[in-house]
Structures are given as C-alpha cells and as structure tokens.
Amino acid sequence: MNLILLGPPGAGKGTQAQLLQRERGLVQLSTGDMLRAAVASGSELGKKAKGIMDKGELVPDALMVGLIRDRIAQPDCAGGFILDGFPRTEAQAKALDQMLAETGKKLDRVIEMEVDEKALTERIVGRYTCAVCGTGYHEKFKRPKVEGVCDVCGSKEFVRRKDDNAETMKTRMAAYRAQTEPLLPYYSGRGVLRKVDGMASMDEVHRQISGVLAGT
Ligand code: AMP
C-alpha cells in the first residue's frame, strides 16, 4: 500500500507516519528528514537546501523529485511506503504520478490531516525529537514518560529543528497555502483523497487513518 499524508506543518504527518511504519511495516519517506540528513552530512544537496529550509521556503522541485525517485526505487519500498512531506507542489505531484506509472506502482490513498491553523504554531514551537531514534515529543502535548529520557530508546539527547519557530512558520504556512493546498482538489478529483481530523488526539487520528485504510 502506497500513501501520501498531506497537511500543513505541525499537522502530525510525521507522528502518524511513524505509527503506520511501526504497525504496518510501510516505509516512512519524510523528505524533510532526508533533507536534514543531507544538511548534516554536508552533501551537495544539503548545501543547496540548507539556506532555503532555514527560511521556510521550498527546495526546488527538480532536487526533490530526484530524491524521491531514487528512494522509492530502493528494495525496502517494494512493500509499500508513506510519503510524508512530498509532494508539496503540483509539479512534484505530476512527477510522482509519472514515476509510479513507470515503475508499475499505484497510489492507494492520499490522507488529508485537517487542522485548525491557529493551533499549528503552538504545536510547532514546542516540538522536539530524540536525537538517536527520531521519536517525536512536545513540551505540552507529549512529554517522555520519564523526564529527559526517550520512551523508545532510552537516549537522553534531544534536538529541535531550526525552522520550528514562529517567524519561519509564517513562510512555511504561506508556502503550504500557495503551493501544497491546490493538491487537495488534484487528488480529490481522482477519488483517492480522504480526510481525517488532525486536531484529535494522536491515538484518535491513528484510529481514523486505520479506518480509512481498512476500506482500501
Ligand atoms: P518538513 O520536515 O516536511 O516540514 O520539511 C522541512 C523543510 O524541508 C521544508 O520547509 C522545505 O524547506 C523542505 N522540504 C521538505 N520537503 C519538501 C518538498 N517536497 N518540496 C520542497 N521542499 C521540501
């Protein structure tokens, strides 16, 4: 099963993709995570992407399409994947259609996580992740069971994203509205779009997504 999770920054795409990955063995393909890894490694892609990401703007389509094209061709994606953060523009969506058609793969569902925009900045500025296993936490909504210790791997090191601040969030939201939101009619016209309530609790959103996938 191949899925896209669609929604603005802070909608919970990464959290839900991680749950689906653990439960169903689908591979989470987070373009944001891939780019942050490229920045950390100092690769050519990372050098090109860093300044753009820090400003909250979108990395050029050609780079993103190349990244995803290579990634979905890897053997671990054969059993299904969850796109988290891609596509973000119509050009990326069209390129995805083409690469799926070329490789004989199908897009089963696009899940829109509907959220109240006012809540997003609060979600974004409070979030952090385990530096070792990448599990996501939030100062207010999801603290580790033991303060300062990752629930999943026991690490005591956590990181925050540089672009998770109120100022950059404005640019990221504007990019979402102008370039990503138009993908909703694009996918709804093809009958693959389903909506879930992204404002519900993490478990409830997961339950709703599982309901959507049960009908797939
Ligand atoms: P995310 O972790 O999905 O919020 O992505 C972090 C940043 O990486 C975004 O603000 C963009 O600068 C960049 N990025 C991630 N995915 C894409 C994409 N599909 N197209 C363009 N830029 C992207």
JSON list of C-alpha atoms and ligand atoms in Angstrom, two decimals:
[
{"chain": "A", "resi": 1, "resn": "MET", "atom": "CA", "xyz": [0.00, 0.00, 0.00]},
{"chain": "A", "resi": 2, "resn": "ASN", "atom": "CA", "xyz": [1.37, 3.42, -1.01]},
{"chain": "A", "resi": 3, "resn": "LEU", "atom": "CA", "xyz": [0.10, 6.50, 0.81]},
{"chain": "A", "resi": 4, "resn": "ILE", "atom": "CA", "xyz": [0.55, 10.24, 0.96]},
{"chain": "A", "resi": 5, "resn": "LEU", "atom": "CA", "xyz": [-0.05, 12.17, 4.20]},
{"chain": "A", "resi": 6, "resn": "LEU", "atom": "CA", "xyz": [-0.99, 15.72, 3.32]},
{"chain": "A", "resi": 7, "resn": "GLY", "atom": "CA", "xyz": [-1.35, 18.67, 5.68]},
{"chain": "A", "resi": 8, "resn": "PRO", "atom": "CA", "xyz": [0.37, 21.86, 6.83]},
{"chain": "A", "resi": 9, "resn": "PRO", "atom": "CA", "xyz": [3.48, 21.91, 9.02]},
{"chain": "A", "resi": 10, "resn": "GLY", "atom": "CA", "xyz": [2.54, 20.71, 12.50]},
{"chain": "A", "resi": 11, "resn": "ALA", "atom": "CA", "xyz": [-0.48, 18.68, 11.33]},
{"chain": "A", "resi": 12, "resn": "GLY", "atom": "CA", "xyz": [1.08, 15.49, 12.72]},
{"chain": "A", "resi": 13, "resn": "LYS", "atom": "CA", "xyz": [2.14, 13.84, 9.45]},
{"chain": "A", "resi": 14, "resn": "GLY", "atom": "CA", "xyz": [5.46, 12.60, 10.87]},
{"chain": "A", "resi": 15, "resn": "THR", "atom": "CA", "xyz": [3.89, 11.22, 14.05]},
{"chain": "A", "resi": 16, "resn": "GLN", "atom": "CA", "xyz": [1.21, 9.33, 12.12]},
{"chain": "A", "resi": 17, "resn": "ALA", "atom": "CA", "xyz": [3.71, 8.08, 9.54]},
{"chain": "A", "resi": 18, "resn": "GLN", "atom": "CA", "xyz": [5.87, 6.68, 12.36]},
{"chain": "A", "resi": 19, "resn": "LEU", "atom": "CA", "xyz": [2.85, 4.87, 13.84]},
{"chain": "A", "resi": 20, "resn": "LEU", "atom": "CA", "xyz": [1.92, 3.39, 10.45]},
{"chain": "A", "resi": 21, "resn": "GLN", "atom": "CA", "xyz": [5.51, 2.36, 9.86]},
{"chain": "A", "resi": 22, "resn": "ARG", "atom": "CA", "xyz": [5.66, 0.51, 13.19]},
{"chain": "A", "resi": 23, "resn": "GLU", "atom": "CA", "xyz": [2.26, -1.10, 12.81]},
{"chain": "A", "resi": 24, "resn": "ARG", "atom": "CA", "xyz": [2.14, -1.98, 9.12]},
{"chain": "A", "resi": 25, "resn": "GLY", "atom": "CA", "xyz": [5.77, -2.15, 8.04]},
{"chain": "A", "resi": 26, "resn": "LEU", "atom": "CA", "xyz": [5.26, 0.60, 5.48]},
{"chain": "A", "resi": 27, "resn": "VAL", "atom": "CA", "xyz": [8.37, 2.74, 4.95]},
{"chain": "A", "resi": 28, "resn": "GLN", "atom": "CA", "xyz": [8.13, 6.37, 6.08]},
{"chain": "A", "resi": 29, "resn": "LEU", "atom": "CA", "xyz": [9.57, 8.65, 3.42]},
{"chain": "A", "resi": 30, "resn": "SER", "atom": "CA", "xyz": [9.95, 12.05, 5.04]},
{"chain": "A", "resi": 31, "resn": "THR", "atom": "CA", "xyz": [11.55, 14.46, 2.60]},
{"chain": "A", "resi": 32, "resn": "GLY", "atom": "CA", "xyz": [12.18, 16.88, 5.48]},
{"chain": "A", "resi": 33, "resn": "ASP", "atom": "CA", "xyz": [14.15, 14.18, 7.35]},
{"chain": "A", "resi": 34, "resn": "MET", "atom": "CA", "xyz": [16.06, 13.27, 4.18]},
{"chain": "A", "resi": 35, "resn": "LEU", "atom": "CA", "xyz": [17.00, 16.89, 3.60]},
{"chain": "A", "resi": 36, "resn": "ARG", "atom": "CA", "xyz": [18.04, 17.38, 7.24]},
{"chain": "A", "resi": 37, "resn": "ALA", "atom": "CA", "xyz": [20.26, 14.27, 6.92]},
{"chain": "A", "resi": 38, "resn": "ALA", "atom": "CA", "xyz": [21.75, 15.74, 3.72]},
{"chain": "A", "resi": 39, "resn": "VAL", "atom": "CA", "xyz": [22.44, 19.04, 5.52]},
{"chain": "A", "resi": 40, "resn": "ALA", "atom": "CA", "xyz": [24.07, 17.19, 8.45]},
{"chain": "A", "resi": 41, "resn": "SER", "atom": "CA", "xyz": [26.27, 15.15, 6.09]},
{"chain": "A", "resi": 42, "resn": "GLY", "atom": "CA", "xyz": [27.39, 18.27, 4.20]},
{"chain": "A", "resi": 43, "resn": "SER", "atom": "CA", "xyz": [26.46, 16.74, 0.81]},
{"chain": "A", "resi": 44, "resn": "GLU", "atom": "CA", "xyz": [25.91, 18.85, -2.30]},
{"chain": "A", "resi": 45, "resn": "LEU", "atom": "CA", "xyz": [22.15, 18.52, -1.86]},
{"chain": "A", "resi": 46, "resn": "GLY", "atom": "CA", "xyz": [22.47, 19.57, 1.79]},
{"chain": "A", "resi": 47, "resn": "LYS", "atom": "CA", "xyz": [24.47, 22.65, 0.85]},
{"chain": "A", "resi": 48, "resn": "LYS", "atom": "CA", "xyz": [21.84, 23.69, -1.68]},
{"chain": "A", "resi": 49, "resn": "ALA", "atom": "CA", "xyz": [18.92, 23.01, 0.67]},
{"chain": "A", "resi": 50, "resn": "LYS", "atom": "CA", "xyz": [20.15, 24.46, 3.97]},
{"chain": "A", "resi": 51, "resn": "GLY", "atom": "CA", "xyz": [19.51, 28.18, 3.43]},
{"chain": "A", "resi": 52, "resn": "ILE", "atom": "CA", "xyz": [16.15, 27.51, 1.77]},
{"chain": "A", "resi": 53, "resn": "MET", "atom": "CA", "xyz": [14.98, 25.32, 4.65]},
{"chain": "A", "resi": 54, "resn": "ASP", "atom": "CA", "xyz": [16.14, 27.79, 7.29]},
{"chain": "A", "resi": 55, "resn": "LYS", "atom": "CA", "xyz": [13.95, 30.43, 5.65]},
{"chain": "A", "resi": 56, "resn": "GLY", "atom": "CA", "xyz": [10.96, 28.07, 5.45]},
{"chain": "A", "resi": 57, "resn": "GLU", "atom": "CA", "xyz": [10.81, 28.16, 1.66]},
{"chain": "A", "resi": 58, "resn": "LEU", "atom": "CA", "xyz": [10.51, 25.17, -0.66]},
{"chain": "A", "resi": 59, "resn": "VAL", "atom": "CA", "xyz": [13.53, 23.37, -2.11]},
{"chain": "A", "resi": 60, "resn": "PRO", "atom": "CA", "xyz": [13.39, 23.31, -5.96]},
{"chain": "A", "resi": 61, "resn": "ASP", "atom": "CA", "xyz": [11.18, 20.62, -7.49]},
{"chain": "A", "resi": 62, "resn": "ALA", "atom": "CA", "xyz": [13.96, 19.05, -9.57]},
{"chain": "A", "resi": 63, "resn": "LEU", "atom": "CA", "xyz": [16.01, 18.27, -6.44]},
{"chain": "A", "resi": 64, "resn": "MET", "atom": "CA", "xyz": [13.02, 16.88, -4.57]},
{"chain": "A", "resi": 65, "resn": "VAL", "atom": "CA", "xyz": [11.83, 14.73, -7.47]},
{"chain": "A", "resi": 66, "resn": "GLY", "atom": "CA", "xyz": [15.33, 13.29, -7.90]},
{"chain": "A", "resi": 67, "resn": "LEU", "atom": "CA", "xyz": [15.50, 12.47, -4.19]},
{"chain": "A", "resi": 68, "resn": "ILE", "atom": "CA", "xyz": [12.15, 10.64, -4.15]},
{"chain": "A", "resi": 69, "resn": "ARG", "atom": "CA", "xyz": [12.77, 8.90, -7.46]},
{"chain": "A", "resi": 70, "resn": "ASP", "atom": "CA", "xyz": [15.92, 7.30, -6.07]},
{"chain": "A", "resi": 71, "resn": "ARG", "atom": "CA", "xyz": [14.33, 6.47, -2.75]},
{"chain": "A", "resi": 72, "resn": "ILE", "atom": "CA", "xyz": [11.19, 4.70, -3.96]},
{"chain": "A", "resi": 73, "resn": "ALA", "atom": "CA", "xyz": [13.31, 2.55, -6.27]},
{"chain": "A", "resi": 74, "resn": "GLN", "atom": "CA", "xyz": [15.05, 1.02, -3.20]},
{"chain": "A", "resi": 75, "resn": "PRO", "atom": "CA", "xyz": [14.00, -2.57, -2.39]},
{"chain": "A", "resi": 76, "resn": "ASP", "atom": "CA", "xyz": [12.61, -1.69, 1.07]},
{"chain": "A", "resi": 77, "resn": "CYS", "atom": "CA", "xyz": [9.87, 0.40, -0.60]},
{"chain": "A", "resi": 78, "resn": "ALA", "atom": "CA", "xyz": [8.53, -2.57, -2.56]},
{"chain": "A", "resi": 79, "resn": "GLY", "atom": "CA", "xyz": [6.17, -3.49, 0.31]},
{"chain": "A", "resi": 80, "resn": "GLY", "atom": "CA", "xyz": [4.65, -0.01, 0.43]},
{"chain": "A", "resi": 81, "resn": "PHE", "atom": "CA", "xyz": [5.54, 3.48, 1.59]},
{"chain": "A", "resi": 82, "resn": "ILE", "atom": "CA", "xyz": [4.11, 6.59, 3.24]},
{"chain": "A", "resi": 83, "resn": "LEU", "atom": "CA", "xyz": [5.09, 9.90, 1.70]},
{"chain": "A", "resi": 84, "resn": "ASP", "atom": "CA", "xyz": [5.39, 12.49, 4.46]},
{"chain": "A", "resi": 85, "resn": "GLY", "atom": "CA", "xyz": [6.16, 15.96, 3.10]},
{"chain": "A", "resi": 86, "resn": "PHE", "atom": "CA", "xyz": [6.07, 15.07, -0.60]},
{"chain": "A", "resi": 87, "resn": "PRO", "atom": "CA", "xyz": [4.56, 16.10, -2.97]},
{"chain": "A", "resi": 88, "resn": "ARG", "atom": "CA", "xyz": [4.34, 19.77, -1.98]},
{"chain": "A", "resi": 89, "resn": "THR", "atom": "CA", "xyz": [3.74, 21.31, -5.41]},
{"chain": "A", "resi": 90, "resn": "GLU", "atom": "CA", "xyz": [1.73, 20.38, -8.47]},
{"chain": "A", "resi": 91, "resn": "ALA", "atom": "CA", "xyz": [4.93, 19.74, -10.43]},
{"chain": "A", "resi": 92, "resn": "GLN", "atom": "CA", "xyz": [6.02, 17.24, -7.75]},
{"chain": "A", "resi": 93, "resn": "ALA", "atom": "CA", "xyz": [2.60, 15.55, -7.81]},
{"chain": "A", "resi": 94, "resn": "LYS", "atom": "CA", "xyz": [2.78, 15.16, -11.58]},
{"chain": "A", "resi": 95, "resn": "ALA", "atom": "CA", "xyz": [6.34, 13.83, -11.40]},
{"chain": "A", "resi": 96, "resn": "LEU", "atom": "CA", "xyz": [5.20, 11.34, -8.76]},
{"chain": "A", "resi": 97, "resn": "ASP", "atom": "CA", "xyz": [2.37, 10.12, -11.00]},
{"chain": "A", "resi": 98, "resn": "GLN", "atom": "CA", "xyz": [4.87, 9.58, -13.76]},
{"chain": "A", "resi": 99, "resn": "MET", "atom": "CA", "xyz": [7.41, 7.72, -11.65]},
{"chain": "A", "resi": 100, "resn": "LEU", "atom": "CA", "xyz": [4.71, 5.48, -10.17]},
{"chain": "A", "resi": 101, "resn": "ALA", "atom": "CA", "xyz": [3.40, 4.68, -13.64]},
{"chain": "A", "resi": 102, "resn": "GLU", "atom": "CA", "xyz": [6.93, 3.91, -14.88]},
{"chain": "A", "resi": 103, "resn": "THR", "atom": "CA", "xyz": [7.61, 1.50, -12.01]},
{"chain": "A", "resi": 104, "resn": "GLY", "atom": "CA", "xyz": [4.18, -0.16, -12.08]},
{"chain": "A", "resi": 105, "resn": "LYS", "atom": "CA", "xyz": [3.26, 1.20, -8.62]},
{"chain": "A", "resi": 106, "resn": "LYS", "atom": "CA", "xyz": [-0.05, 2.67, -7.52]},
{"chain": "A", "resi": 107, "resn": "LEU", "atom": "CA", "xyz": [-1.10, 5.45, -5.19]},
{"chain": "A", "resi": 108, "resn": "ASP", "atom": "CA", "xyz": [-3.71, 3.90, -2.91]},
{"chain": "A", "resi": 109, "resn": "ARG", "atom": "CA", "xyz": [-4.74, 6.82, -0.69]},
{"chain": "A", "resi": 110, "resn": "VAL", "atom": "CA", "xyz": [-3.99, 10.45, -0.01]},
{"chain": "A", "resi": 111, "resn": "ILE", "atom": "CA", "xyz": [-4.92, 11.31, 3.57]},
{"chain": "A", "resi": 112, "resn": "GLU", "atom": "CA", "xyz": [-5.54, 14.94, 4.40]},
{"chain": "A", "resi": 113, "resn": "MET", "atom": "CA", "xyz": [-4.96, 15.86, 8.02]},
{"chain": "A", "resi": 114, "resn": "GLU", "atom": "CA", "xyz": [-7.35, 18.73, 8.63]},
{"chain": "A", "resi": 115, "resn": "VAL", "atom": "CA", "xyz": [-6.19, 21.14, 11.30]},
{"chain": "A", "resi": 116, "resn": "ASP", "atom": "CA", "xyz": [-7.06, 24.47, 12.82]},
{"chain": "A", "resi": 117, "resn": "GLU", "atom": "CA", "xyz": [-4.33, 26.82, 11.63]},
{"chain": "A", "resi": 118, "resn": "LYS", "atom": "CA", "xyz": [-4.30, 28.73, 14.92]},
{"chain": "A", "resi": 119, "resn": "ALA", "atom": "CA", "xyz": [-3.09, 25.64, 16.78]},
{"chain": "A", "resi": 120, "resn": "LEU", "atom": "CA", "xyz": [-0.18, 24.95, 14.46]},
{"chain": "A", "resi": 121, "resn": "THR", "atom": "CA", "xyz": [2.33, 27.47, 15.74]},
{"chain": "A", "resi": 122, "resn": "GLU", "atom": "CA", "xyz": [1.89, 26.21, 19.30]},
{"chain": "A", "resi": 123, "resn": "ARG", "atom": "CA", "xyz": [2.40, 22.65, 18.10]},
{"chain": "A", "resi": 124, "resn": "ILE", "atom": "CA", "xyz": [5.49, 23.58, 16.10]},
{"chain": "A", "resi": 125, "resn": "VAL", "atom": "CA", "xyz": [7.36, 25.71, 18.62]},
{"chain": "A", "resi": 126, "resn": "GLY", "atom": "CA", "xyz": [7.00, 23.12, 21.40]},
{"chain": "A", "resi": 127, "resn": "ARG", "atom": "CA", "xyz": [8.18, 20.09, 19.50]},
{"chain": "A", "resi": 128, "resn": "TYR", "atom": "CA", "xyz": [11.47, 18.21, 19.71]},
{"chain": "A", "resi": 129, "resn": "THR", "atom": "CA", "xyz": [12.76, 14.78, 18.80]},
{"chain": "A", "resi": 130, "resn": "CYS", "atom": "CA", "xyz": [15.05, 12.13, 20.22]},
{"chain": "A", "resi": 131, "resn": "ALA", "atom": "CA", "xyz": [18.49, 12.67, 18.69]},
{"chain": "A", "resi": 132, "resn": "VAL", "atom": "CA", "xyz": [19.10, 8.92, 18.45]},
{"chain": "A", "resi": 133, "resn": "CYS", "atom": "CA", "xyz": [15.85, 7.28, 17.24]},
{"chain": "A", "resi": 134, "resn": "GLY", "atom": "CA", "xyz": [13.89, 10.30, 16.00]},
{"chain": "A", "resi": 135, "resn": "THR", "atom": "CA", "xyz": [10.79, 9.75, 18.15]},
{"chain": "A", "resi": 136, "resn": "GLY", "atom": "CA", "xyz": [8.83, 12.99, 18.34]},
{"chain": "A", "resi": 137, "resn": "TYR", "atom": "CA", "xyz": [7.85, 14.76, 21.59]},
{"chain": "A", "resi": 138, "resn": "HIS", "atom": "CA", "xyz": [6.16, 18.00, 22.58]},
{"chain": "A", "resi": 139, "resn": "GLU", "atom": "CA", "xyz": [6.67, 20.20, 25.65]},
{"chain": "A", "resi": 140, "resn": "LYS", "atom": "CA", "xyz": [2.96, 20.45, 26.27]},
{"chain": "A", "resi": 141, "resn": "PHE", "atom": "CA", "xyz": [1.25, 17.58, 24.47]},
{"chain": "A", "resi": 142, "resn": "LYS", "atom": "CA", "xyz": [3.65, 14.64, 24.57]},
{"chain": "A", "resi": 143, "resn": "ARG", "atom": "CA", "xyz": [6.39, 14.62, 27.17]},
{"chain": "A", "resi": 144, "resn": "PRO", "atom": "CA", "xyz": [8.51, 11.47, 27.66]},
{"chain": "A", "resi": 145, "resn": "LYS", "atom": "CA", "xyz": [7.20, 9.18, 30.44]},
{"chain": "A", "resi": 146, "resn": "VAL", "atom": "CA", "xyz": [10.43, 9.79, 32.37]},
{"chain": "A", "resi": 147, "resn": "GLU", "atom": "CA", "xyz": [11.51, 13.42, 32.02]},
{"chain": "A", "resi": 148, "resn": "GLY", "atom": "CA", "xyz": [14.57, 13.77, 29.79]},
{"chain": "A", "resi": 149, "resn": "VAL", "atom": "CA", "xyz": [14.62, 10.11, 28.70]},
{"chain": "A", "resi": 150, "resn": "CYS", "atom": "CA", "xyz": [13.34, 8.85, 25.35]},
{"chain": "A", "resi": 151, "resn": "ASP", "atom": "CA", "xyz": [10.45, 6.38, 25.82]},
{"chain": "A", "resi": 152, "resn": "VAL", "atom": "CA", "xyz": [11.55, 4.29, 22.86]},
{"chain": "A", "resi": 153, "resn": "CYS", "atom": "CA", "xyz": [15.36, 4.02, 23.01]},
{"chain": "A", "resi": 154, "resn": "GLY", "atom": "CA", "xyz": [16.33, 5.46, 26.42]},
{"chain": "A", "resi": 155, "resn": "SER", "atom": "CA", "xyz": [18.54, 8.20, 24.96]},
{"chain": "A", "resi": 156, "resn": "LYS", "atom": "CA", "xyz": [18.91, 11.44, 26.92]},
{"chain": "A", "resi": 157, "resn": "GLU", "atom": "CA", "xyz": [19.72, 13.57, 23.91]},
{"chain": "A", "resi": 158, "resn": "PHE", "atom": "CA", "xyz": [17.04, 15.56, 22.13]},
{"chain": "A", "resi": 159, "resn": "VAL", "atom": "CA", "xyz": [17.10, 18.00, 19.21]},
{"chain": "A", "resi": 160, "resn": "ARG", "atom": "CA", "xyz": [14.94, 20.85, 17.97]},
{"chain": "A", "resi": 161, "resn": "ARG", "atom": "CA", "xyz": [14.57, 21.91, 14.35]},
{"chain": "A", "resi": 162, "resn": "LYS", "atom": "CA", "xyz": [15.98, 25.28, 13.46]},
{"chain": "A", "resi": 163, "resn": "ASP", "atom": "CA", "xyz": [12.91, 26.12, 11.34]},
{"chain": "A", "resi": 164, "resn": "ASP", "atom": "CA", "xyz": [10.43, 25.32, 14.16]},
{"chain": "A", "resi": 165, "resn": "ASN", "atom": "CA", "xyz": [9.92, 28.91, 15.27]},
{"chain": "A", "resi": 166, "resn": "ALA", "atom": "CA", "xyz": [7.01, 31.34, 14.96]},
{"chain": "A", "resi": 167, "resn": "GLU", "atom": "CA", "xyz": [8.74, 33.54, 12.38]},
{"chain": "A", "resi": 168, "resn": "THR", "atom": "CA", "xyz": [9.72, 30.79, 9.90]},
{"chain": "A", "resi": 169, "resn": "MET", "atom": "CA", "xyz": [6.34, 29.20, 10.45]},
{"chain": "A", "resi": 170, "resn": "LYS", "atom": "CA", "xyz": [4.71, 32.15, 8.65]},
{"chain": "A", "resi": 171, "resn": "THR", "atom": "CA", "xyz": [6.72, 31.45, 5.49]},
{"chain": "A", "resi": 172, "resn": "ARG", "atom": "CA", "xyz": [6.11, 27.70, 5.76]},
{"chain": "A", "resi": 173, "resn": "MET", "atom": "CA", "xyz": [2.34, 28.27, 6.09]},
{"chain": "A", "resi": 174, "resn": "ALA", "atom": "CA", "xyz": [2.33, 30.65, 3.13]},
{"chain": "A", "resi": 175, "resn": "ALA", "atom": "CA", "xyz": [4.17, 28.04, 1.02]},
{"chain": "A", "resi": 176, "resn": "TYR", "atom": "CA", "xyz": [1.64, 25.42, 2.11]},
{"chain": "A", "resi": 177, "resn": "ARG", "atom": "CA", "xyz": [-1.34, 27.58, 1.19]},
{"chain": "A", "resi": 178, "resn": "ALA", "atom": "CA", "xyz": [0.01, 28.73, -2.16]},
{"chain": "A", "resi": 179, "resn": "GLN", "atom": "CA", "xyz": [1.69, 25.57, -3.40]},
{"chain": "A", "resi": 180, "resn": "THR", "atom": "CA", "xyz": [0.53, 22.49, -1.50]},
{"chain": "A", "resi": 181, "resn": "GLU", "atom": "CA", "xyz": [-3.15, 23.14, -0.79]},
{"chain": "A", "resi": 182, "resn": "PRO", "atom": "CA", "xyz": [-4.00, 23.05, -4.53]},
{"chain": "A", "resi": 183, "resn": "LEU", "atom": "CA", "xyz": [-3.08, 19.35, -4.42]},
{"chain": "A", "resi": 184, "resn": "LEU", "atom": "CA", "xyz": [-6.27, 18.64, -2.47]},
{"chain": "A", "resi": 185, "resn": "PRO", "atom": "CA", "xyz": [-8.58, 19.16, -5.48]},
{"chain": "A", "resi": 186, "resn": "TYR", "atom": "CA", "xyz": [-5.95, 17.43, -7.65]},
{"chain": "A", "resi": 187, "resn": "TYR", "atom": "CA", "xyz": [-6.27, 14.22, -5.62]},
{"chain": "A", "resi": 188, "resn": "SER", "atom": "CA", "xyz": [-9.93, 14.53, -4.72]},
{"chain": "A", "resi": 189, "resn": "GLY", "atom": "CA", "xyz": [-10.73, 14.65, -8.44]},
{"chain": "A", "resi": 190, "resn": "ARG", "atom": "CA", "xyz": [-9.06, 11.28, -8.78]},
{"chain": "A", "resi": 191, "resn": "GLY", "atom": "CA", "xyz": [-11.08, 9.76, -5.94]},
{"chain": "A", "resi": 192, "resn": "VAL", "atom": "CA", "xyz": [-8.11, 8.90, -3.71]},
{"chain": "A", "resi": 193, "resn": "LEU", "atom": "CA", "xyz": [-8.42, 11.69, -1.13]},
{"chain": "A", "resi": 194, "resn": "ARG", "atom": "CA", "xyz": [-9.77, 11.01, 2.38]},
{"chain": "A", "resi": 195, "resn": "LYS", "atom": "CA", "xyz": [-9.87, 13.42, 5.33]},
{"chain": "A", "resi": 196, "resn": "VAL", "atom": "CA", "xyz": [-9.14, 12.81, 8.99]},
{"chain": "A", "resi": 197, "resn": "ASP", "atom": "CA", "xyz": [-9.45, 15.19, 11.95]},
{"chain": "A", "resi": 198, "resn": "GLY", "atom": "CA", "xyz": [-5.88, 16.25, 12.65]},
{"chain": "A", "resi": 199, "resn": "MET", "atom": "CA", "xyz": [-6.99, 18.14, 15.77]},
{"chain": "A", "resi": 200, "resn": "ALA", "atom": "CA", "xyz": [-8.00, 14.93, 17.55]},
{"chain": "A", "resi": 201, "resn": "SER", "atom": "CA", "xyz": [-5.60, 13.09, 19.89]},
{"chain": "A", "resi": 202, "resn": "MET", "atom": "CA", "xyz": [-2.72, 11.15, 18.36]},
{"chain": "A", "resi": 203, "resn": "ASP", "atom": "CA", "xyz": [-4.46, 7.83, 19.04]},
{"chain": "A", "resi": 204, "resn": "GLU", "atom": "CA", "xyz": [-7.77, 9.04, 17.63]},
{"chain": "A", "resi": 205, "resn": "VAL", "atom": "CA", "xyz": [-6.13, 10.31, 14.43]},
{"chain": "A", "resi": 206, "resn": "HIS", "atom": "CA", "xyz": [-4.40, 6.95, 14.09]},
{"chain": "A", "resi": 207, "resn": "ARG", "atom": "CA", "xyz": [-7.75, 5.20, 14.57]},
{"chain": "A", "resi": 208, "resn": "GLN", "atom": "CA", "xyz": [-9.33, 7.36, 11.86]},
{"chain": "A", "resi": 209, "resn": "ILE", "atom": "CA", "xyz": [-6.47, 6.65, 9.45]},
{"chain": "A", "resi": 210, "resn": "SER", "atom": "CA", "xyz": [-6.75, 2.92, 10.15]},
{"chain": "A", "resi": 211, "resn": "GLY", "atom": "CA", "xyz": [-10.47, 3.20, 9.35]},
{"chain": "A", "resi": 212, "resn": "VAL", "atom": "CA", "xyz": [-9.69, 4.87, 6.04]},
{"chain": "A", "resi": 213, "resn": "LEU", "atom": "CA", "xyz": [-7.13, 2.21, 5.18]},
{"chain": "A", "resi": 214, "resn": "ALA", "atom": "CA", "xyz": [-9.48, -0.64, 6.13]},
{"chain": "A", "resi": 215, "resn": "GLY", "atom": "CA", "xyz": [-11.67, 0.45, 3.23]},
{"chain": "A", "resi": 216, "resn": "THR", "atom": "CA", "xyz": [-8.75, 0.41, 0.77]},
{"chain": "B", "resi": 1, "resn": "AMP", "atom": "P1", "xyz": [9.26, 19.21, 6.76]},
{"chain": "B", "resi": 1, "resn": "AMP", "atom": "O1", "xyz": [10.12, 18.44, 7.71]},
{"chain": "B", "resi": 1, "resn": "AMP", "atom": "O2", "xyz": [8.38, 18.34, 5.92]},
{"chain": "B", "resi": 1, "resn": "AMP", "atom": "O3", "xyz": [8.48, 20.31, 7.46]},
{"chain": "B", "resi": 1, "resn": "AMP", "atom": "O4", "xyz": [10.26, 19.93, 5.75]},
{"chain": "B", "resi": 1, "resn": "AMP", "atom": "C1", "xyz": [11.21, 20.87, 6.21]},
{"chain": "B", "resi": 1, "resn": "AMP", "atom": "C2", "xyz": [11.66, 21.75, 5.06]},
{"chain": "B", "resi": 1, "resn": "AMP", "atom": "O5", "xyz": [12.29, 20.95, 4.05]},
{"chain": "B", "resi": 1, "resn": "AMP", "atom": "C3", "xyz": [10.56, 22.50, 4.33]},
{"chain": "B", "resi": 1, "resn": "AMP", "atom": "O6", "xyz": [10.20, 23.72, 4.97]},
{"chain": "B", "resi": 1, "resn": "AMP", "atom": "C4", "xyz": [11.20, 22.73, 2.96]},
{"chain": "B", "resi": 1, "resn": "AMP", "atom": "O7", "xyz": [12.17, 23.77, 3.02]},
{"chain": "B", "resi": 1, "resn": "AMP", "atom": "C5", "xyz": [11.96, 21.42, 2.75]},
{"chain": "B", "resi": 1, "resn": "AMP", "atom": "N1", "xyz": [11.13, 20.40, 2.07]},
{"chain": "B", "resi": 1, "resn": "AMP", "atom": "C6", "xyz": [10.73, 19.19, 2.57]},
{"chain": "B", "resi": 1, "resn": "AMP", "atom": "N2", "xyz": [10.02, 18.52, 1.67]},
{"chain": "B", "resi": 1, "resn": "AMP", "atom": "C7", "xyz": [9.95, 19.29, 0.57]},
{"chain": "B", "resi": 1, "resn": "AMP", "atom": "C8", "xyz": [9.33, 19.16, -0.70]},
{"chain": "B", "resi": 1, "resn": "AMP", "atom": "N3", "xyz": [8.61, 18.06, -1.02]},
{"chain": "B", "resi": 1, "resn": "AMP", "atom": "N4", "xyz": [9.48, 20.18, -1.58]},
{"chain": "B", "resi": 1, "resn": "AMP", "atom": "C9", "xyz": [10.19, 21.28, -1.29]},
{"chain": "B", "resi": 1, "resn": "AMP", "atom": "N5", "xyz": [10.79, 21.49, -0.12]},
{"chain": "B", "resi": 1, "resn": "AMP", "atom": "C10", "xyz": [10.68, 20.49, 0.83]}
]
